[in-house]
């Protein structure tokens, strides 16, 4: 399945999310219920773009998908998050599990 990146154009601090769909229209519909959308909430401001690096990853657990996001330099700027250039996957999992709970 194709991967799409959702984001709010007027609020870069709102973050982004990867969703999986067959079309961009279908992907945009998945924005409802996403934290970043619920906080910013303007349907016309929502942007959808392809994220081919994530194609076929729809079966990953939330934990695994977040590891992929972390490796790509996404939203993990929180306190204590391992440095992506020096840490191992196991370092990330330990940090993730202690902050978000184990969700394998």
Phi, psi and omega in degrees: 000151180282145177256142179230146177256124178258139175204161177264120186298322185272356183223081181296339179281350180289341180091187181221169177214146174263131173231162182241130183201172177267338178222162178293326178298316178296320179297317181299324179297335181283354181294326179299131182095347176281139183304314183297326180284318181298329180282324185259322168052020178258109184304322181289339181272350183286130178245140180236127177223155178291146176228071188300336178301330183264001178306135177081004182263014184297339180275354179294148173290165177304318180299314180293320179295320178295326175296318177297318177300315180300314178299330179271004177084023180286198197304007183276070176250017180283160180304130175085356180295131181299148178290122184299333182278344184239337187274158175266169175302322180296323175298316179297313181301318179299315179294313182300312181298322181287338181260329186237359182084159181281120177225072182285000000 
